[in-house]
Amino acid sequence: MDILGLIQSNLLTPIVLFFIFGIIAARIKSDLKIPDAISEFLPIYLLAAIGLHGGIEMRNTGFEKMLVPMLAAIGLSLLFTLNHYQILRRLGKFNLFDSYALASTYGAVGAVTFSVGLSFLKNQGVTSEGFLAAVLAILEPVAFILAIFLTNMAVSKQMKTKKESLGEISESEIGMGITETKTNLKQVLHESITGKAIVILLGSIIIGYMIGEEGFESISIVFDELFTGAIVIFLIEMGIIAGQRLDDIKKVGVFLIAFSIIMPTFNGIIGVLVATAIGLSLGGAVMFGLLLASASFIAAPAVLRHAIPQAKPSLYITSALGITFPYNIIVLLPIMFMVSSIVHNEGSIDLLNYILKGLI
Amino acid sequence: MDILGLIQSNLLTPIVLFFIFGIIAARIKSDLKIPDAISEFLPIYLLAAIGLHGGIEMRNTGFEKMLVPMLAAIGLSLLFTLNHYQILRRLGKFNLFDSYALASTYGAVGAVTFSVGLSFLKNQGVTSEGFLAAVLAILEPVAFILAIFLTNMAVSKQMKTKKESLGEISESEIGMGITETKTNLKQVLHESITGKAIVILLGSIIIGYMIGEEGFESISIVFDELFTGAIVIFLIEMGIIAGQRLDDIKKVGVFLIAFSIIMPTFNGIIGVLVATAIGLSLGGAVMFGLLLASASFIAAPAVLRHAIPQAKPSLYITSALGITFPYNIIVLLPIMFMVSSIVHNEGSIDLLNYILKGLI
Amino acid sequence: MDILGLIQSNLLTPIVLFFIFGIIAARIKSDLKIPDAISEFLPIYLLAAIGLHGGIEMRNTGFEKMLVPMLAAIGLSLLFTLNHYQILRRLGKFNLFDSYALASTYGAVGAVTFSVGLSFLKNQGVTSEGFLAAVLAILEPVAFILAIFLTNMAVSKQMKTKKESLGEISESEIGMGITETKTNLKQVLHESITGKAIVILLGSIIIGYMIGEEGFESISIVFDELFTGAIVIFLIEMGIIAGQRLDDIKKVGVFLIAFSIIMPTFNGIIGVLVATAIGLSLGGAVMFGLLLASASFIAAPAVLRHAIPQAKPSLYITSALGITFPYNIIVLLPIMFMVSSIVHNEGSIDLLNYILKGLI
Amino acid sequence: MKLYNVKLLTVTCEILAQKNVIDILAKHHISGYTTYEVEGNGARGLRGQGLKNEKNVKVEVIMQEDKLQDVIEEIARTLFTNFAIVLYVGDVGVLRTEKFV
Amino acid sequence: MKLYNVKLLTVTCEILAQKNVIDILAKHHISGYTTYEVEGNGARGLRGQGLKNEKNVKVEVIMQEDKLQDVIEEIARTLFTNFAIVLYVGDVGVLRTEKFV
Amino acid sequence: MKLYNVKLLTVTCEILAQKNVIDILAKHHISGYTTYEVEGNGARGLRGQGLKNEKNVKVEVIMQEDKLQDVIEEIARTLFTNFAIVLYVGDVGVLRTEKFV
Ligand SMILES: Nc1ncnc2c1ncn2[C@@H]1O[C@H](COP(=O)(O)O)[C@@H](O)[C@H]1O
Ligand SMILES: Nc1ncnc2c1ncn2[C@@H]1O[C@H](COP(=O)(O)O)[C@@H](O)[C@H]1O
Ligand SMILES: Nc1ncnc2c1ncn2[C@@H]1O[C@H](COP(=O)(O)O)[C@@H](O)[C@H]1O
Ligand code: NA
Ligand code: NA
Ligand code: NA
């Protein structure tokens, strides 16, 4: 199947269609809405299901194989976050705060995107490595921590320079400022690590690991069989919210629109190639790519509003949810699947290594 | 099985029993309540399930067969709405606003009633035409549009007469009044067509049509197998609300009580006969009759409060939910099933045509 | 399997693990939370499922066998409530109000605990008598009614003594006070009997009885197969709430902590022995014991805040939910299972009768 | 349009005391009120995170000044000791005094 | 910091009248408001127990005194007859008057 | 019963600023407050339709006049620039001043 055929067949899955439906419902100003309680519960449910599934798989395959992909993912995530920052700040002329906020939004991962990816693979009859759920959990805070740390550094430096030049305040006050920044950083770190997404995901992985296939049986109907239907319901609401944000896209500007499409494509394909190089399966490489391609639109605001309040959420939420998410699940997922199929079937790993060396 | 036997066996289904249970819970002033978020979500879910099911069936059977039933349903719905108005206004002595509001409430369709009908047929091991979901979607706004249009006309006329007799205001002001009325009508039309019920129903039909049997598989557990259980849960809440409204029935008056039982019976049986005449199956004729027999109690208030705010919601909600809905799902459904069985088995269609000619 | 092995294998079930997970999530101050609408709905769902199941079983087995266990349960519940009061008031030095509130909290039953018990047995491949759901329903208000009645008596007496000694008021005023107390008692009785837990449970038992196995089929996926998964989700929230209350345990005091562990153990084991003596099955005896061991933490506050507002909810909720519930589902359930296995296999019923005689 | 001075009584209390408050209003023949669930912190600690019964509720009553004293006196006397509860009174203007007895 | 006197208009009405109220505000070029769902009791009976459409909503608007009369006049004229609705006005102080036109 | 004059401070802000507001209250040793989720419209556009994080919250604090200035000054200084936020102050009477420091 060629790439257009794959995109088209992906378009015709309930998940994608109901997402598009949600967008349309919002555009025609329908009052359709999934009640808040349901749309707050569904991500928790999805993460629990992903975690249990991953944990059970890890029990079968062991931890060792996880190490390299984990480190690779962390490395790439940090690298990409820095890269995003440079692009946004220098080429996009965004201010310091918006640049770091956007950089980490795209450096972080989207759990909903991950769910859709799993369903996509299921649909293609392809499996992926269970430990990728753990990579998802670990990757979630990494980009934020980096961005917050760098923002705080930059702000402290600015403050110091400014105050010194004013000559108005004593050393001790600067010290206080830095301490405050550190406290703030520590607090944000705590918040981002105890955030519900990570907690339920890690918890479920561990529980999945402990109970195994057998223990899972009694709850598999809820946490496995209902999975795709639950995503469908959640994506109606995501579509509605994305649709409501479409008006804001104008405010986002052409540069950020282009960034929201090109950057994930780049990150995702690099991800697929690296994953293939380090030995992940066809499906695993797609999910690995998706982790890097995805942007965070649920966890991001919660963390960034406290950590970098100066940044405009209308920028990072709109681009992540309104542009990148639809693009990822409709277009990029099939593209990455194609790329992964090619590099997995044609022994092109050598070629890839070659490309990668050129890149780094 | 005779009609009483059928009613009795229908009484002993979980759906009906839990509905009655809800009524009792409300009467003994229990604090039992299905949380709002759940009872707001369930109709959306039910409509999505109905729509998907209908869409998939339509993919198998094609559109052509839909045309005649659709037109027949629209025609009957309009006819019935006008008929209701005459009865309510002349015999019932209701004012203009209440008459139109009630007329359209009973001319419109009840999606929940439709769900219960589908479950009833499933229980009897009988199928119905999938395109009836589309008829449900199209029929939903028809009666409202007619009633609102006529109400607006009547109000404009009244205003004009009154103002002319007063001789106080210029032609242009009357023109303004009419323009305002038109704007209002347009707005209400938009509201009623983009109302969540129609949007999710039409959307799901189209999606069902696009994905077909195969695409549905991954979500069939959620959107098919959970269906009856979900209705049960929803009907607990409907029972509670109906039970709370029982006190208001006194205020509704004997005339409206009689209307709420006789009218649906009349409309429903005509519906079954017409449907049989135009070739619908046994089950299809029951559902067609149910469409015409049912009254709207969720969509109605949302549309009518804006369109005809002068009408008393205590009248149309109480009669539709407190009297007609229980009557329809407990008594009329088995009756219509019986009628449909008779006319389908005994070649009584000629007879029926005869009767119909006499009526029109 | 020895008792530690059984506890350990019970620990490794999803239900227990997700409960512990919830506690941990609360301790690390995560913002994880199951939305209110979901956690209000789940107990209703669980009780409906328990009731339907029980009702269907009772249709198969008949009522007669229920009488003795029912009377035994009521008797023991009353006895235990009085016993708790003596212990709390004399040994624990709690005031009158707290003593009665706590006594009835532990004399009453916990529906969630019951759900977990059913899942535990399912996991062990053991069944229990269906009529125990009815015992659950009847037992729910018994302890409250006793405690409220006794509290009211005590208060009236206090008032009378006080007023007489003051010599300030007339007989008629005392009469009024007593009348008020009686009205209050009547009101509380109504509230506790029409409380949602009892209503949904009794309703579902009756409906289950009426529809039987066959009628249940169409909803068995929702009310049977999803059961364990639903408990898991609910126990995440219960874990979170229990975890938030752990800080309050200090305030509860050593005496109440000990009471919250020793009392259920005592009550539960007596329950298992009595149940065995009156002929219940291995699983039935465990459930019977669990009824007596469990403390109420959802229904209790609703009833007690109105009936004995002077009692401190921080005492009875914290001990019931924060200590007894975890202890019951993690430790006591396996212990009672062990005891029941022993007395059922080794013809130890005679021995037991002997012990019981000694006790009473 | 003229605005007439009336009182706005607000009672913030634990949800299980709502019935008591409304009963007191009814006893003084006040049938109009507005309620909604809230969370909060106070002398009895953080409220509203866990079970439904642990939430707070606000009861708002627009009323004529003449009944105010009796109502708040009864609320204070019967509920202040045992329940998490706060009560305050403000001045507002309304269009139709006949609605608020 | 100085607090400037402005008016706080509160409209408690059935949820299906919310759009009408907000349209009236918009017509008078007031775009700032806060809304939330409530339950209540009044001349039109207990509201908020059943279907979503049967609930009430509160609309709160901080505004300058000069627009108040027009807004409440229009609300009273167009909505008082047909809807369950209550309206009251209080005095509050704000820091930034420019936010509230 | 005598009603004592105190201030009712209301802060309507985006939900992610709630913690900041409550931290400021705590810093000024105010532990009593009431919160609830709301929706709204203002300078930063319509809020409350989509994700939970996009909602608003109201924080209401009954407090003595003497602390008011410090609290609103700190809220204004630290939160007005970056968050969707509105703040207003009214006068209310309470029965037990000792509850509100
Ligand atoms: N100073 C305050 N300002 C606003 N609300 C308060 C205040 N103190 C208490 N409350 C509310 O009243 C409830 C009961 O207060 P308390 O009885 O002090 O625990 C609290 O949970 C809060 O919702
Ligand atoms: N006296 C009152 N105090 C507070 N709220 C009221 C009062 N009267 C009515 N309301 C609220 O306004 C809504 C509509 O009132 P009504 O039009 O009188 O039915 C009620 O459902 C209550 O929420
Ligand atoms: N004039 C107003 N009256 C009442 N609430 C307002 C007003 N302006 C803003 N708000 C509320 O304050 C929130 C933040 O306002 P803003 O910072 O202007 O976007 C809004 O979402 C509203 O909930
Ligand atoms: Na990423
Ligand atoms: Na109809
Ligand atoms: Na017990």
Coordinates of N, CA, C and O in Angstrom, one line a residue, chain B residues 130-234:
Chain B
G130 N -32.2 -0.2 9.0 CA -31.2 0.7 9.5 C -31.5 2.2 9.2 O -31.1 3.0 10.0
F131 N -32.1 2.4 8.1 CA -32.3 3.8 7.7 C -33.2 4.6 8.6 O -33.4 5.8 8.5
L132 N -33.9 3.8 9.4 CA -34.8 4.5 10.3 C -34.1 5.5 11.3 O -34.7 6.5 11.8
A133 N -32.8 5.2 11.5 CA -32.0 6.1 12.3 C -31.9 7.5 11.6 O -32.0 8.5 12.2
A134 N -31.8 7.4 10.3 CA -31.7 8.6 9.5 C -33.1 9.3 9.5 O -33.1 10.6 9.6
V135 N -34.1 8.6 9.5 CA -35.5 9.2 9.6 C -35.6 9.9 10.9 O -36.1 11.0 11.0
L136 N -35.1 9.2 12.0 CA -35.1 9.8 13.3 C -34.4 11.2 13.3 O -34.9 12.2 13.8
A137 N -33.2 11.2 12.6 CA -32.5 12.5 12.6 C -33.2 13.6 11.8 O -33.2 14.7 12.2
I138 N -33.8 13.2 10.7 CA -34.5 14.2 9.9 C -35.7 14.7 10.5 O -36.1 15.9 10.5
L139 N -36.4 13.8 11.2 CA -37.7 14.1 11.8 C -37.6 15.0 13.0 O -38.5 15.7 13.3
E140 N -36.4 14.9 13.6 CA -36.3 15.6 14.9 C -36.7 17.1 14.7 O -37.5 17.6 15.5
P141 N -36.1 17.8 13.7 CA -36.4 19.3 13.7 C -37.7 19.6 13.0 O -38.2 20.7 13.1
V142 N -38.3 18.7 12.2 CA -39.4 19.0 11.3 C -40.5 19.7 12.1 O -41.0 20.8 11.7
A143 N -41.0 19.0 13.1 CA -42.2 19.5 13.8 C -41.9 20.8 14.5 O -42.8 21.7 14.5
F144 N -40.7 20.9 15.0 CA -40.4 22.2 15.7 C -40.4 23.4 14.7 O -40.9 24.4 15.0
I145 N -39.8 23.1 13.5 CA -39.7 24.2 12.5 C -41.1 24.6 12.1 O -41.4 25.8 12.1
L146 N -42.0 23.7 11.9 CA -43.4 24.0 11.6 C -44.0 24.9 12.7 O -44.6 25.9 12.4
A147 N -43.9 24.3 13.9 CA -44.6 25.0 15.0 C -44.0 26.4 15.2 O -44.8 27.3 15.5
I148 N -42.7 26.5 15.2 CA -42.1 27.8 15.4 C -42.5 28.8 14.3 O -42.9 29.9 14.6
F149 N -42.5 28.3 13.1 CA -42.9 29.1 12.0 C -44.3 29.6 12.2 O -44.6 30.8 12.1
L150 N -45.2 28.7 12.5 CA -46.6 29.1 12.6 C -46.8 30.0 13.8 O -47.6 31.0 13.8
T151 N -46.1 29.8 14.9 CA -46.2 30.6 16.1 C -45.8 32.0 15.7 O -46.5 33.0 16.1
N152 N -44.7 32.1 15.0 CA -44.2 33.4 14.7 C -45.1 34.2 13.8 O -45.3 35.4 13.9
M153 N -45.7 33.4 12.8 CA -46.7 34.1 11.9 C -47.9 34.6 12.7 O -48.3 35.7 12.6
A154 N -48.3 33.8 13.6 CA -49.5 34.2 14.4 C -49.2 35.4 15.3 O -50.0 36.3 15.4
V155 N -48.0 35.4 15.9 CA -47.6 36.5 16.7 C -47.5 37.8 15.9 O -48.0 38.9 16.3
S156 N -46.8 37.7 14.7 CA -46.7 38.9 13.9 C -48.1 39.4 13.5 O -48.3 40.7 13.5
K157 N -49.0 38.5 13.2 CA -50.3 39.0 12.8 C -51.0 39.7 13.9 O -51.5 40.8 13.8
Q158 N -50.9 39.1 15.1 CA -51.5 39.7 16.3 C -50.9 41.1 16.5 O -51.7 42.0 16.7
M159 N -49.6 41.1 16.5 CA -48.9 42.4 16.7 C -49.4 43.5 15.7 O -49.7 44.6 16.1
K160 N -49.5 43.1 14.4 CA -49.9 44.0 13.4 C -51.3 44.5 13.7 O -51.5 45.7 13.7
T161 N -52.2 43.6 13.9 CA -53.6 43.9 14.2 C -53.7 44.9 15.3 O -54.3 46.0 15.3
K162 N -53.0 44.5 16.4 CA -53.0 45.3 17.6 C -52.5 46.7 17.4 O -53.1 47.7 17.7
K163 N -51.4 46.8 16.7 CA -50.7 48.1 16.5 C -51.5 48.9 15.5 O -51.6 50.1 15.7
E164 N -52.0 48.3 14.5 CA -52.9 49.1 13.5 C -54.1 49.7 14.2 O -54.4 50.8 14.0
S165 N -54.7 48.9 15.1 CA -55.9 49.4 15.8 C -55.5 50.5 16.7 O -56.3 51.4 16.9
L166 N -54.3 50.4 17.3 CA -53.9 51.5 18.1 C -53.5 52.7 17.3 O -53.5 53.9 17.8
G167 N -53.1 52.5 16.1 CA -52.7 53.6 15.2 C -51.5 54.3 15.7 O -51.2 55.5 15.3
E168 N -50.8 53.7 16.6 CA -49.7 54.4 17.2 C -48.4 54.4 16.4 O -47.5 55.3 16.6
I169 N -48.2 53.3 15.7 CA -46.8 53.2 15.2 C -46.8 53.0 13.7 O -47.8 52.7 13.0
S170 N -45.7 53.4 13.1 CA -45.5 53.4 11.7 C -45.3 52.1 11.0 O -45.0 51.1 11.7
E171 N -45.5 52.0 9.8 CA -45.3 50.8 9.0 C -43.9 50.2 9.3 O -43.7 49.0 9.4
S172 N -42.9 51.1 9.3 CA -41.5 50.7 9.4 C -41.3 49.9 10.7 O -40.5 48.9 10.8
E173 N -42.0 50.3 11.7 CA -41.9 49.6 13.0 C -42.4 48.2 12.9 O -41.9 47.2 13.5
I174 N -43.5 48.1 12.2 CA -44.1 46.7 12.0 C -43.1 45.9 11.2 O -42.8 44.7 11.5
G175 N -42.5 46.5 10.2 CA -41.5 45.8 9.4 C -40.4 45.3 10.3 O -40.0 44.2 10.2
M176 N -39.9 46.2 11.2 CA -38.9 45.8 12.1 C -39.3 44.6 13.0 O -38.5 43.6 13.2
G177 N -40.5 44.6 13.4 CA -41.0 43.5 14.2 C -40.9 42.2 13.4 O -40.5 41.2 14.0
I178 N -41.3 42.3 12.2 CA -41.3 41.1 11.3 C -39.9 40.6 11.1 O -39.6 39.4 11.2
T179 N -39.0 41.6 10.9 CA -37.6 41.2 10.7 C -37.0 40.5 11.9 O -36.4 39.5 11.8
E180 N -37.4 41.1 13.1 CA -36.9 40.5 14.3 C -37.4 39.1 14.4 O -36.7 38.2 14.8
T181 N -38.7 38.9 14.1 CA -39.3 37.6 14.1 C -38.5 36.6 13.2 O -38.2 35.5 13.6
K182 N -38.2 37.1 12.0 CA -37.4 36.3 11.1 C -36.1 35.9 11.6 O -35.6 34.8 11.5
T183 N -35.4 36.9 12.1 CA -34.1 36.6 12.7 C -34.2 35.6 13.8 O -33.4 34.6 13.8
N184 N -35.2 35.8 14.6 CA -35.4 34.8 15.7 C -35.6 33.4 15.1 O -35.0 32.4 15.5
L185 N -36.5 33.3 14.1 CA -36.7 32.0 13.4 C -35.5 31.4 12.9 O -35.2 30.2 13.1
K186 N -34.7 32.2 12.2 CA -33.4 31.7 11.6 C -32.5 31.2 12.7 O -31.9 30.1 12.6
Q187 N -32.5 31.9 13.8 CA -31.6 31.6 15.0 C -32.1 30.2 15.6 O -31.3 29.3 15.8
V188 N -33.4 30.1 15.7 CA -33.9 28.9 16.3 C -33.7 27.7 15.4 O -33.4 26.6 15.8
L189 N -33.8 28.0 14.1 CA -33.6 26.9 13.1 C -32.1 26.4 13.3 O -31.9 25.2 13.3
H190 N -31.2 27.4 13.3 CA -29.8 27.0 13.5 C -29.6 26.2 14.7 O -29.0 25.1 14.7
E191 N -30.2 26.7 15.8 CA -30.1 26.0 17.1 C -30.6 24.6 17.0 O -30.0 23.6 17.6
S192 N -31.7 24.4 16.4 CA -32.4 23.1 16.4 C -31.7 22.1 15.5 O -31.6 20.9 15.8
I193 N -31.0 22.7 14.4 CA -30.3 21.8 13.5 C -28.9 21.4 14.1 O -28.4 20.3 13.8
T194 N -28.3 22.4 14.8 CA -27.0 22.1 15.3 C -27.1 21.5 16.8 O -26.1 21.4 17.5
G195 N -28.3 21.3 17.2 CA -28.5 20.7 18.5 C -27.8 19.4 18.6 O -27.6 18.6 17.6
K196 N -27.3 19.1 19.8 CA -26.4 17.9 20.0 C -27.0 16.6 19.5 O -26.3 15.8 18.9
A197 N -28.3 16.5 19.7 CA -28.9 15.2 19.3 C -28.8 14.9 17.8 O -28.3 13.9 17.4
I198 N -29.2 15.9 17.0 CA -29.1 15.7 15.6 C -27.7 15.6 15.1 O -27.3 14.8 14.3
V199 N -26.8 16.4 15.7 CA -25.4 16.4 15.2 C -24.7 15.1 15.5 O -24.1 14.5 14.6
I200 N -24.9 14.5 16.7 CA -24.2 13.3 17.0 C -24.9 12.1 16.2 O -24.2 11.2 15.7
L201 N -26.2 12.2 16.0 CA -26.9 11.2 15.3 C -26.5 11.2 13.8 O -26.1 10.1 13.3
L202 N -26.6 12.3 13.1 CA -26.2 12.4 11.7 C -24.7 12.0 11.6 O -24.4 11.3 10.7
G203 N -23.9 12.6 12.4 CA -22.4 12.3 12.4 C -22.2 10.8 12.5 O -21.4 10.2 11.7
S204 N -22.8 10.1 13.4 CA -22.6 8.7 13.6 C -23.1 7.9 12.4 O -22.6 6.9 12.1
I205 N -24.2 8.3 11.8 CA -24.8 7.6 10.7 C -23.7 7.7 9.6 O -23.4 6.6 9.0
I206 N -23.2 8.9 9.3 CA -22.2 9.0 8.2 C -21.0 8.2 8.5 O -20.5 7.5 7.7
I207 N -20.5 8.3 9.8 CA -19.3 7.5 10.1 C -19.6 6.0 10.0 O -18.8 5.2 9.5
G208 N -20.8 5.6 10.5 CA -21.1 4.2 10.4 C -21.1 3.7 8.9 O -20.6 2.7 8.6
Y209 N -21.6 4.6 8.1 CA -21.7 4.3 6.6 C -20.3 4.2 6.1 O -20.0 3.3 5.2
M210 N -19.4 5.1 6.5 CA -18.0 5.1 6.0 C -17.2 3.9 6.5 O -16.4 3.3 5.7
I211 N -17.4 3.5 7.8 CA -16.5 2.5 8.3 C -17.0 1.1 8.0 O -16.3 0.1 7.9
G212 N -18.3 0.9 8.0 CA -18.9 -0.4 7.7 C -18.6 -1.4 8.8 O -18.0 -1.1 9.8
E213 N -19.1 -2.6 8.6 CA -19.1 -3.7 9.6 C -17.6 -3.8 10.1 O -17.4 -3.9 11.3
E214 N -16.7 -3.9 9.2 CA -15.3 -4.2 9.6 C -14.7 -3.1 10.5 O -14.1 -3.4 11.5
G215 N -14.9 -1.9 10.1 CA -14.3 -0.7 10.9 C -15.0 -0.7 12.2 O -14.4 -0.2 13.2
F216 N -16.2 -1.2 12.3 CA -16.9 -1.1 13.5 C -16.4 -2.1 14.6 O -16.6 -1.9 15.8
E217 N -15.8 -3.1 14.1 CA -15.5 -4.3 15.0 C -14.7 -3.8 16.2 O -15.1 -4.2 17.3
S218 N -13.7 -3.0 16.1 CA -12.9 -2.6 17.2 C -13.7 -1.8 18.3 O -13.3 -1.7 19.4
I219 N -14.8 -1.2 17.9 CA -15.6 -0.5 18.9 C -17.0 -1.1 19.2 O -17.8 -0.4 19.8
S220 N -17.2 -2.3 18.6 CA -18.5 -2.8 18.7 C -18.9 -3.2 20.2 O -20.0 -3.1 20.6
I221 N -17.8 -3.5 21.0 CA -18.1 -3.8 22.4 C -18.7 -2.6 23.1 O -19.7 -2.7 23.8
V222 N -18.1 -1.4 22.8 CA -18.7 -0.2 23.5 C -20.0 0.2 22.8 O -20.9 0.5 23.6
F223 N -20.0 0.2 21.5 CA -21.2 0.8 20.9 C -22.3 -0.1 20.5 O -23.3 0.2 20.0
D224 N -22.1 -1.4 20.8 CA -23.2 -2.4 20.6 C -23.5 -3.2 21.8 O -24.6 -3.1 22.3
E225 N -22.5 -3.9 22.3 CA -22.7 -4.8 23.4 C -23.2 -4.1 24.7 O -23.9 -4.6 25.5
L226 N -22.6 -2.9 25.0 CA -23.0 -2.2 26.2 C -24.4 -1.5 26.1 O -24.9 -0.9 27.1
F227 N -24.9 -1.5 24.9 CA -26.1 -0.6 24.6 C -27.3 -0.8 25.6 O -27.7 0.1 26.2
T228 N -27.7 -2.1 25.7 CA -28.9 -2.3 26.6 C -28.6 -1.9 28.1 O -29.4 -1.3 28.7
G229 N -27.4 -2.3 28.5 CA -27.0 -1.9 29.9 C -27.1 -0.4 30.1 O -27.5 0.1 31.1
A230 N -26.6 0.3 29.1 CA -26.5 1.8 29.2 C -28.0 2.3 29.2 O -28.2 3.3 30.0
I231 N -28.9 1.8 28.4 CA -30.2 2.2 28.5 C -30.8 2.0 29.9 O -31.5 2.9 30.4
V232 N -30.5 0.9 30.5 CA -31.0 0.6 31.8 C -30.6 1.7 32.8 O -31.4 2.2 33.5
I233 N -29.3 2.0 32.7 CA -28.8 3.0 33.7 C -29.5 4.4 33.4 O -29.9 5.1 34.3
F234 N -29.7 4.7 32.1 CA -30.3 6.0 31.8 C -31.8 6.0 32.2 O -32.3 7.0 32.7

